[in-house]
Coordinates of C-alpha atoms in Angstrom, one line a residue:
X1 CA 30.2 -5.4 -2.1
X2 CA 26.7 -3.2 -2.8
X3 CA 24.6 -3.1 -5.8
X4 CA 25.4 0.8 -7.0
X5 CA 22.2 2.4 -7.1
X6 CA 20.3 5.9 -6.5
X7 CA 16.9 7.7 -5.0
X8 CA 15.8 7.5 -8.5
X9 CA 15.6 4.0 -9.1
X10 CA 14.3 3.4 -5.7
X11 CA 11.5 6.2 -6.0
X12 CA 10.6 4.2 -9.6
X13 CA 10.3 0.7 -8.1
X14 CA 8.5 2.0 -5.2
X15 CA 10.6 0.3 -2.8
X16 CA 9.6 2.2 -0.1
X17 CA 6.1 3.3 -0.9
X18 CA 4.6 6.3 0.6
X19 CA 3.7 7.0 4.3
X20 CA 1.3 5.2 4.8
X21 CA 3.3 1.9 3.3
X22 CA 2.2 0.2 -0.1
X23 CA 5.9 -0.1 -0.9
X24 CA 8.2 -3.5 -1.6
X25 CA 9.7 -3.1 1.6
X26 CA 6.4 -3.3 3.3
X27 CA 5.4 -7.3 1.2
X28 CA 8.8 -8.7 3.1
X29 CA 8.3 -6.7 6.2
X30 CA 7.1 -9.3 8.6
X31 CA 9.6 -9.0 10.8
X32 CA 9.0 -8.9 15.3
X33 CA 12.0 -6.6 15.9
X34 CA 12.5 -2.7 15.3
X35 CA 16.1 -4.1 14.9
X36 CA 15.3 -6.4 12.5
X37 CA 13.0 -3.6 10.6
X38 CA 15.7 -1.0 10.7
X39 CA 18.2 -4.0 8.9
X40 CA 15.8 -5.0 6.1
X41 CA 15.7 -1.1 5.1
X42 CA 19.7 -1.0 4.9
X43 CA 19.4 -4.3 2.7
X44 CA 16.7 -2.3 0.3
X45 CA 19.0 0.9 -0.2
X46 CA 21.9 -1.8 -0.4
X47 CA 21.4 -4.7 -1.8
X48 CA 24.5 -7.0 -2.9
X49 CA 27.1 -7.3 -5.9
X50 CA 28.5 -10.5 -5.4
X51 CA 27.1 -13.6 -6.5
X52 CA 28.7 -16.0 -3.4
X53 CA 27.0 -13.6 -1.0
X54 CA 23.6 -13.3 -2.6
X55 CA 23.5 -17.0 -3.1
X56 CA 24.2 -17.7 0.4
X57 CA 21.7 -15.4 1.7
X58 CA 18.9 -16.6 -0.9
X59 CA 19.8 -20.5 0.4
X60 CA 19.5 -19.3 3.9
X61 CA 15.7 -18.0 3.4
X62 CA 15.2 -20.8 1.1
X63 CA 15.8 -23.4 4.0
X64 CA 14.1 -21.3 6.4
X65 CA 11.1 -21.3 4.1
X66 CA 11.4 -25.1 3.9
X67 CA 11.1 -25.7 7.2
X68 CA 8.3 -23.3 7.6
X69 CA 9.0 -22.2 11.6
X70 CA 8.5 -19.6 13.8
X71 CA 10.4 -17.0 15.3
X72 CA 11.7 -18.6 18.0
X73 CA 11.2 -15.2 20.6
X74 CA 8.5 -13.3 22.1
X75 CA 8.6 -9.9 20.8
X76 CA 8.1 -8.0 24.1
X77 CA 11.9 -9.6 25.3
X78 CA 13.3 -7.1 22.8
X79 CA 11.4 -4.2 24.2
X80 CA 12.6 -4.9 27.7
X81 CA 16.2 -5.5 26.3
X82 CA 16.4 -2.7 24.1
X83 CA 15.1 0.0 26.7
X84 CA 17.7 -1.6 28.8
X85 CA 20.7 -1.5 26.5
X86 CA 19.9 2.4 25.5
X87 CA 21.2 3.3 28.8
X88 CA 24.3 1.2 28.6
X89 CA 26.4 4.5 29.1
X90 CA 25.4 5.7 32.0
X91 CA 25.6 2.0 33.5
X92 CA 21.9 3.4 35.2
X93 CA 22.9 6.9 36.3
X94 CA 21.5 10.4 34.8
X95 CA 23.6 13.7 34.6
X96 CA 22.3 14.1 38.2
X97 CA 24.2 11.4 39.5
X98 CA 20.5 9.1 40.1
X99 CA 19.6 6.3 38.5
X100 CA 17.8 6.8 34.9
X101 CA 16.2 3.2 34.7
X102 CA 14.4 2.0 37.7
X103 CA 14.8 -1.0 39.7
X104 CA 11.7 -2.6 37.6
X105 CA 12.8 -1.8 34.8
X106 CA 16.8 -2.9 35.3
X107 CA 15.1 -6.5 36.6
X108 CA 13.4 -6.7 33.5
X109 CA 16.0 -6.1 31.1
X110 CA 18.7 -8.6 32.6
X111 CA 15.8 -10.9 32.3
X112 CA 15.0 -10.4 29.1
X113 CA 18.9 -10.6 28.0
X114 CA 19.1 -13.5 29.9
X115 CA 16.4 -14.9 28.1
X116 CA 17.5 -14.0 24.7
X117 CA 21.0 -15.9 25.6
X118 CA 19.1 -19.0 26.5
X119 CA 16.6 -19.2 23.5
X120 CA 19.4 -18.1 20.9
X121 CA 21.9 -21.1 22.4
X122 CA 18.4 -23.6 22.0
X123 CA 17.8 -22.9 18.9
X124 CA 21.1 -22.7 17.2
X125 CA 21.7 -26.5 18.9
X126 CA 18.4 -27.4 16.7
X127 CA 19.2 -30.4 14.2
X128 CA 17.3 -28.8 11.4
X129 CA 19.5 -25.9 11.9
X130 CA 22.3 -27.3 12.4
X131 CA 21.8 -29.5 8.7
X132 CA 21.6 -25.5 7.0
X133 CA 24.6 -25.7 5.4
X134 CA 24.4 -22.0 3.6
X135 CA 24.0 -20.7 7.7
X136 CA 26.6 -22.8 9.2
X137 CA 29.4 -19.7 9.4
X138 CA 26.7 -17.6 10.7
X139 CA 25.4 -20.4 13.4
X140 CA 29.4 -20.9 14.4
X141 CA 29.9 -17.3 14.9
X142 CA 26.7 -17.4 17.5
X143 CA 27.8 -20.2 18.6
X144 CA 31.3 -18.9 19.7
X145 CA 29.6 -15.6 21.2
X146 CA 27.5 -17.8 23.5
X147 CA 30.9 -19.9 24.4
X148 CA 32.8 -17.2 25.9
X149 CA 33.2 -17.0 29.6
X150 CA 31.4 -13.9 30.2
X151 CA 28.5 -15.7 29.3
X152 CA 29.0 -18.6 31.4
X153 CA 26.9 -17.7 34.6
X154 CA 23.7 -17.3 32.3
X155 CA 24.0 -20.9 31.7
X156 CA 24.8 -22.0 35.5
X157 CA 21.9 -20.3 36.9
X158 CA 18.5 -22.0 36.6
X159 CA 16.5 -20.9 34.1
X160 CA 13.5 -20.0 36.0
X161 CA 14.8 -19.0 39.1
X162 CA 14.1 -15.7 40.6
X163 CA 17.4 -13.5 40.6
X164 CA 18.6 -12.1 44.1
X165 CA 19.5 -8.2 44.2
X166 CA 22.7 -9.3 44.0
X167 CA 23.1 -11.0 40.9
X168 CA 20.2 -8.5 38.9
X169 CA 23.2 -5.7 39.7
X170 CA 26.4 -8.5 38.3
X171 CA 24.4 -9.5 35.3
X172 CA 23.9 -5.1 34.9
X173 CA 27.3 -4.8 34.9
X174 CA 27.9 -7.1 32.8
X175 CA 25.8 -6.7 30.4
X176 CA 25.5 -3.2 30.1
X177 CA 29.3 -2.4 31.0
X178 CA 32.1 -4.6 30.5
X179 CA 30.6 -7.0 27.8
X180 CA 27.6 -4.5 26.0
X181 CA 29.3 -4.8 22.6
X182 CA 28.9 -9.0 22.9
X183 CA 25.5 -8.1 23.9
X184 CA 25.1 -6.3 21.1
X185 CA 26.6 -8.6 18.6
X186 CA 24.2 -11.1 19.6
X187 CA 21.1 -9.1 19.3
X188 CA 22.7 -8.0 15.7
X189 CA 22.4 -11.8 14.9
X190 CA 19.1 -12.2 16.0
X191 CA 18.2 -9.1 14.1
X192 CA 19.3 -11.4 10.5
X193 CA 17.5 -14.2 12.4
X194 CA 14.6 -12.4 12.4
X195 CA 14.8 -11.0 8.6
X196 CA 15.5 -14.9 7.3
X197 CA 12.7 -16.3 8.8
X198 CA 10.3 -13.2 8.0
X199 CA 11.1 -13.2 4.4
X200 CA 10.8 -16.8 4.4
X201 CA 7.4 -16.8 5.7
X202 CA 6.6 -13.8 3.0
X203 CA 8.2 -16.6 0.6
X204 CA 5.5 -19.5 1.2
X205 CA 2.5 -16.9 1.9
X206 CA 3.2 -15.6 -1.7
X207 CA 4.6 -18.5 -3.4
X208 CA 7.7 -16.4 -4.4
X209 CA 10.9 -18.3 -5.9
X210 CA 13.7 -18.3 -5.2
X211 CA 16.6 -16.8 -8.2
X212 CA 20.1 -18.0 -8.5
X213 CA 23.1 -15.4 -9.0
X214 CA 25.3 -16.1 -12.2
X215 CA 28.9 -14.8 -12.9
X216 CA 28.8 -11.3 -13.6
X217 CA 31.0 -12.1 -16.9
X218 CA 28.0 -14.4 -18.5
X219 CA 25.9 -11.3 -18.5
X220 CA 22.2 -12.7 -18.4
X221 CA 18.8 -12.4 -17.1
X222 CA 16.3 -15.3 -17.5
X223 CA 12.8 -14.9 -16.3
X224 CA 9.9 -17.2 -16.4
X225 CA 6.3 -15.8 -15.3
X226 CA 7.8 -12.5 -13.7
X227 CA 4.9 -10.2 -12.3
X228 CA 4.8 -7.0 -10.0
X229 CA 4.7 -8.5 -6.5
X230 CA 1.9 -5.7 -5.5
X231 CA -0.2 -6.9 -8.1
X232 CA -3.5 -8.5 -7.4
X233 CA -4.4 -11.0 -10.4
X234 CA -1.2 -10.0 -12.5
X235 CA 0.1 -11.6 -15.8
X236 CA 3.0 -13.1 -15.7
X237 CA 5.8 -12.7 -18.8
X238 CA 8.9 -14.1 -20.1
X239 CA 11.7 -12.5 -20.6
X240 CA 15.7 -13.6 -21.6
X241 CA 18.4 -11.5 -22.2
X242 CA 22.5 -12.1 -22.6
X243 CA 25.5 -10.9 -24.3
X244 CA 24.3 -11.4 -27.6
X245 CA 20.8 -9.9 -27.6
X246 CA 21.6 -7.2 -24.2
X247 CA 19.6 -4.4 -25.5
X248 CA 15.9 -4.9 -25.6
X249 CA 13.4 -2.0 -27.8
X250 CA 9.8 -2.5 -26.1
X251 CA 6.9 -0.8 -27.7
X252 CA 3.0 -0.7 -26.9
X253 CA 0.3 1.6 -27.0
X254 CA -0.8 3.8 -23.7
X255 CA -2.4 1.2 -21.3
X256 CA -0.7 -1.6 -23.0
X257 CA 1.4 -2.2 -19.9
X258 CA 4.5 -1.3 -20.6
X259 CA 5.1 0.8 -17.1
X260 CA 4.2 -2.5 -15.1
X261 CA 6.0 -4.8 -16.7
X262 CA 9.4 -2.7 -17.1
X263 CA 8.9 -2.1 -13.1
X264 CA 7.9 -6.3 -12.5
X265 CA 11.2 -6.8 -14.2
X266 CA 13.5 -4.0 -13.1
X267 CA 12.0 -4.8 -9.0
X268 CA 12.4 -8.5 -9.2
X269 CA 16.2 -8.0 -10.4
X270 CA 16.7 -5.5 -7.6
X271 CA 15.5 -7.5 -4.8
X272 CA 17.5 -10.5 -6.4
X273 CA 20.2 -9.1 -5.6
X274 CA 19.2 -9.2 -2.2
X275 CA 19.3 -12.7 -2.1
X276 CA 15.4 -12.3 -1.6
X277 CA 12.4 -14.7 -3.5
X278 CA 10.7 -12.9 -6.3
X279 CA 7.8 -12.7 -7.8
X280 CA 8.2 -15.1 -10.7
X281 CA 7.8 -18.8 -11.8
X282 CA 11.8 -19.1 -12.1
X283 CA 14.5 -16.6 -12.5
X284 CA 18.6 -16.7 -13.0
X285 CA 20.6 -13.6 -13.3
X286 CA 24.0 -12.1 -13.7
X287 CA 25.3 -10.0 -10.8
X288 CA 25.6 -6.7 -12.1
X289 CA 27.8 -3.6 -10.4
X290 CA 24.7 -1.2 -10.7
X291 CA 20.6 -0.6 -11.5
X292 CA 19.6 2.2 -12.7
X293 CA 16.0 2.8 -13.7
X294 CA 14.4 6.2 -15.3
X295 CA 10.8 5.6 -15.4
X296 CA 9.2 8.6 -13.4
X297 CA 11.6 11.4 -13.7
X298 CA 10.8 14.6 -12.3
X299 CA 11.4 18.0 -13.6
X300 CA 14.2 19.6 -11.9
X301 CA 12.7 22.9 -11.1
X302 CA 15.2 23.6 -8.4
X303 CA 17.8 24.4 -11.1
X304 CA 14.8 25.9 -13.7
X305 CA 15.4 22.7 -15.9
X306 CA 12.8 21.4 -17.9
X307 CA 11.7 17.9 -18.5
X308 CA 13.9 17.4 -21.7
X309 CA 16.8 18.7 -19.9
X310 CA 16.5 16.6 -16.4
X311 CA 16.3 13.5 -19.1
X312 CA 19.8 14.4 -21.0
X313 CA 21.4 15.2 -17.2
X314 CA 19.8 11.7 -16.2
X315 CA 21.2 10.2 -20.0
X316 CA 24.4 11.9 -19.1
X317 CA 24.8 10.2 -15.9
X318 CA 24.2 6.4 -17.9
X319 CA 26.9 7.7 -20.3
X320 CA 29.2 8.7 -17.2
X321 CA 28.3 5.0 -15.5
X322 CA 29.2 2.9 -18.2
X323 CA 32.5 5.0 -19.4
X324 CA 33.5 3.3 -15.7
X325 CA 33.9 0.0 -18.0
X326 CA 31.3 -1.5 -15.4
X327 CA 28.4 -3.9 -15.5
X328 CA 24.7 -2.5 -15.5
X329 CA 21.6 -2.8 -15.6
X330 CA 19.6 0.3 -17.3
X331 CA 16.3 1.5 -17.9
X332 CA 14.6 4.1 -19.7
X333 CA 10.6 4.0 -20.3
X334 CA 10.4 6.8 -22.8
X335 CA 13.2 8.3 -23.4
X336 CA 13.0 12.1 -24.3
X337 CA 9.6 12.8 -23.9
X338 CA 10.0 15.9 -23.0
X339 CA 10.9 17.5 -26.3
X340 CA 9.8 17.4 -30.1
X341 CA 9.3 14.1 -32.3
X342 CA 11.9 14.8 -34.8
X343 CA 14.2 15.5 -31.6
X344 CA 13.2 12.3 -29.8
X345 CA 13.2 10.3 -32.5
X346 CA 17.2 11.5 -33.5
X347 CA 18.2 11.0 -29.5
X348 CA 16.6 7.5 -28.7
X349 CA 18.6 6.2 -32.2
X350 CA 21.6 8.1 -31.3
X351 CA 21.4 7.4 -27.1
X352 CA 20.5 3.5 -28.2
X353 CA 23.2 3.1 -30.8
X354 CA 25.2 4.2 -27.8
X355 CA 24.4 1.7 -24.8
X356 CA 24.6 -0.8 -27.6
X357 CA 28.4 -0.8 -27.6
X358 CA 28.3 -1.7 -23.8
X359 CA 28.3 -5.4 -24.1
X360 CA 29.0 -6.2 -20.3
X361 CA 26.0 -4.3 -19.1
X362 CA 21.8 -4.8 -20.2
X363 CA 19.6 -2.3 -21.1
X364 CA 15.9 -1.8 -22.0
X365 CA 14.3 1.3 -23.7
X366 CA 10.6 1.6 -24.0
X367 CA 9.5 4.3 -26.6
X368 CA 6.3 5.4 -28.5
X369 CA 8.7 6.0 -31.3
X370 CA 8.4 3.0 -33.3
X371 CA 10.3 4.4 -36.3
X372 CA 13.2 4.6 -33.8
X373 CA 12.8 1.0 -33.7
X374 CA 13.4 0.5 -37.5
X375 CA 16.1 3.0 -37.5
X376 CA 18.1 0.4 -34.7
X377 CA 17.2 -2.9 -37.2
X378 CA 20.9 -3.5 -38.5
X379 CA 22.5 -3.8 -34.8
X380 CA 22.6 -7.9 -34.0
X381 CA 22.5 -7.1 -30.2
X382 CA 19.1 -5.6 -30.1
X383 CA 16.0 -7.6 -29.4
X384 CA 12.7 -6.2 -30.1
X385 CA 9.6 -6.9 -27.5
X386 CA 6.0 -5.1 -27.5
X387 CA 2.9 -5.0 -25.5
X388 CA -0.2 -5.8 -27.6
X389 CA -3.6 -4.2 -27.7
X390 CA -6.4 -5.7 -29.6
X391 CA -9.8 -3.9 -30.5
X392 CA -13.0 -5.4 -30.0
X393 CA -15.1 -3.2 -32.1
X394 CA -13.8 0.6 -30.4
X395 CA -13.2 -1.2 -27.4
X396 CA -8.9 -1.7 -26.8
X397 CA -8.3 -5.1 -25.2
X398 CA -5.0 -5.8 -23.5
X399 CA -2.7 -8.6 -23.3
X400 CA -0.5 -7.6 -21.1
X401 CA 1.8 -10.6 -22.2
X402 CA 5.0 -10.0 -24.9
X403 CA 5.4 -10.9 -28.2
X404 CA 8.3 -10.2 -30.1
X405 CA 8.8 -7.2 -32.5
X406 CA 7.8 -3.7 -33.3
X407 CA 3.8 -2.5 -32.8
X408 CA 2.3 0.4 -34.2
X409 CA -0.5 0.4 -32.0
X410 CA -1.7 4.0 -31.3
X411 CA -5.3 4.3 -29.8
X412 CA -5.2 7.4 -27.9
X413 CA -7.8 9.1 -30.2
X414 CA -9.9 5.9 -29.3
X415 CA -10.0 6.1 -25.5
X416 CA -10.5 9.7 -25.7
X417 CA -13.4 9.2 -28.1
X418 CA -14.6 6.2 -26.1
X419 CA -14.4 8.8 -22.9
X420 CA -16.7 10.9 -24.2
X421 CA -14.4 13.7 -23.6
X422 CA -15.2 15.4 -27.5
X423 CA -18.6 15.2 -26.5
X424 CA -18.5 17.0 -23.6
X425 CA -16.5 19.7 -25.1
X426 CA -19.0 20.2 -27.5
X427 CA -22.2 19.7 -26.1
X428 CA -21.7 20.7 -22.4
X429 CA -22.2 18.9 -19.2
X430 CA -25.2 17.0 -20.0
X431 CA -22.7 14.4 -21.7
X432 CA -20.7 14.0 -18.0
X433 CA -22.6 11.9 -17.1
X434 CA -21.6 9.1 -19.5
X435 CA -17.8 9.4 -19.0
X436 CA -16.1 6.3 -17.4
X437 CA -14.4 7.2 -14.6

């Protein structure tokens, strides 16, 4: 069972950063093998649903990261063994009837599977991993693999010897030909292998904790110290939520922080239900069906809609979500900005008055519209958070840490007055020079 998710949410939390990396992917990917690499993504655009599974998988890394080990491979086996396997169809013939992998490079692979057979049997006979309870299904099915009797002749021959012509062309055909798909199977193993430890290792580097998965029914989120895992010196905040107070109202002045923290929150519940560590002090959560976060919506140009309209399609999309009677996660950091005060200000109530009828699922909306908030006071269910600045002199300070209720802080005139900017506009360039950049 997978999280429901969509490009949008993952665009938002920067799971995937840019080209050049920078994304959330890119902090756990530590990983030896483009097997391995190619998995982790599939776990990002998928993460889990059920709370059995993601608590397996998080005590599995959790172990790992206890005992603080190695991969237990060379990476350059899985180059050899990889090259080798692509050409498993052709069992070493091209279209032209010749061979498309040379002798060399045949030799090679059949040692490298050989190899992989023999470390994978080693290290799955290990005490310590043995003693992993939360891996014990996953080590008997590896175990099992390595017991059947095709294998058997990998474990006869002596480990260093050099392999006659002979037996480099039986091991081909068997590898490649009549039991590839065992072959396979193994490698996929190793692949996880390789993800358990890597994350584990990102784990103890980064001093991420490890969350535990609640019953989806208890509807909850509890996190202690929660920060952006990208950050550099970050602040940490608090934040609980349940059945009774599911909705949260944040508010905060431009630069106050609100962006980071609703993407600190909204990334370490995503990649919790991974049954990854987070970047937190201590965290327990609700499985939910979905996540859905709006934070940088573009305009939908494609179809000439606006701004205001892309947000009502996206609104309309929550609305069609939660009519499935399902559990989710939401997020909206300022909803309907695209359009008038008096418009936003009708919509948030309206939209918020709305999700606050959804008791299985949680939601937070950050807005600039704190009359909004006042509008929302008599519903029990919402929970009211804000992001403080504090002035030294015309100098905003920032916090960066919660407190509960409504702020009015507006200093927009302020930075742009402390920018210089008015200056420039009315005296010319010989004020630029003054403007912090």
């Amino acid at each position: 069972m997978f999280l429901l998710t969509d490009e949008q949410t993952i665009e938002d939390l920067g799971i995937f950063g840019k080209k050049n990396g920078g994304g959330v992917y890119d902090i756990y990917n530590r990983l030896h093998t483009r097997g391995g690499e190619a998995l982790l993504q599939e776990m990002f655009r998928h993460p889990l649903s059920d709370k059995d599974a993601v608590n397996t998988r998080s005590s599995i890394i959790e172990n790992f990261a206890q005992l603080n080990g190695t991969f237990p491979y060379n990476a350059s086996l899985f180059d050899m063994a990889e090259k080798y396997l692509a050409h498993h169809e052709e069992h070493g013939k091209s279209k032209n009837g010749q061979s498309s992998l040379g002798e060399k490079e045949i030799q090679n692979g059949v040692k490298a599977i050989i190899e992989l057979i023999r470390l994978t049997k080693e290290f799955v006979e290990r005490n310590d991993i043995k003693n992993i309870t939360a891996y014990a299904d996953e080590r008997e099915n590896i175990t099992q693999l390595l017991a059947d009797p095709a294998f058997e002749p990998v474990f006869k021959d002596q480990a260093r010897e050099k392999l006659s012509y002979a037996a480099v062309t039986a091991y081909d055909a068997l590898f490649r030909i009549s039991e590839a798909q065992k072959v396979k199977k193994l490698l996929g193993y190793i692949y996880y292998l390789d993800i358990y430890i890597s994350v584990a290792g990102t784990a103890v580097e980064r001093k991420f904790i490890f969350p535990k998965a609640l019953a989806k029914e208890r509807c909850e989120i509890k996190l202690e110290g929660v920060y952006h895992p990208s950050l550099k010196d970050p602040v940490g905040n608090d934040i609980s939520m349940h059945a009774s107070k599911n909705v949260i109202f944040l508010t905060g002045a431009n630069m106050a922080g609100k962006s980071t923290f609703l993407r600190s929150l909204s990334t370490a519940l995503y990649v919790a239900h991974m049954g990854f560590p987070v970047a937190a002090k201590a965290m327990e959560f609700s499985i939910m069906d979905g996540i859905y976060t709006t934070i940088n919506l573009p305009d939908n140009l494609g179809i000439g809609a606006s701004h205001f309209y892309a947000e009502v399609l996206r609104v309309k999309k929550m609305a069609s979500e939660l009519s499935t009677g399902k559990s989710y996660f939401i997020l909206f950091d300022e909803l309907f900005r695209g359009t008038n005060v008096k418009d936003a200000f009708e919509a948030t109530v309206a939209v918020v008055k709305g999700f606050a009828t959804k008791h299985n699922s949680m939601f937070i909306i950050s807005s600039h519209i704190v009359e909004a908030g006042e509008a929302l006071k008599d519903i029990s269910n919402i929970d009211y958070l804000y992001l403080p600045t504090r002035m030294n002199g015309h100098v905003p300070e920032y916090t960066y840490t919660l407190e509960r209720g409504i702020t009015d802080d507006r200093h927009g005139m302020v930075i742009i007055r402390n920018e210089g900017i008015l200056d420039i506009l009315k005296k010319g360039k010989k004020r630029e020079k003054n403007v912090s950049l």
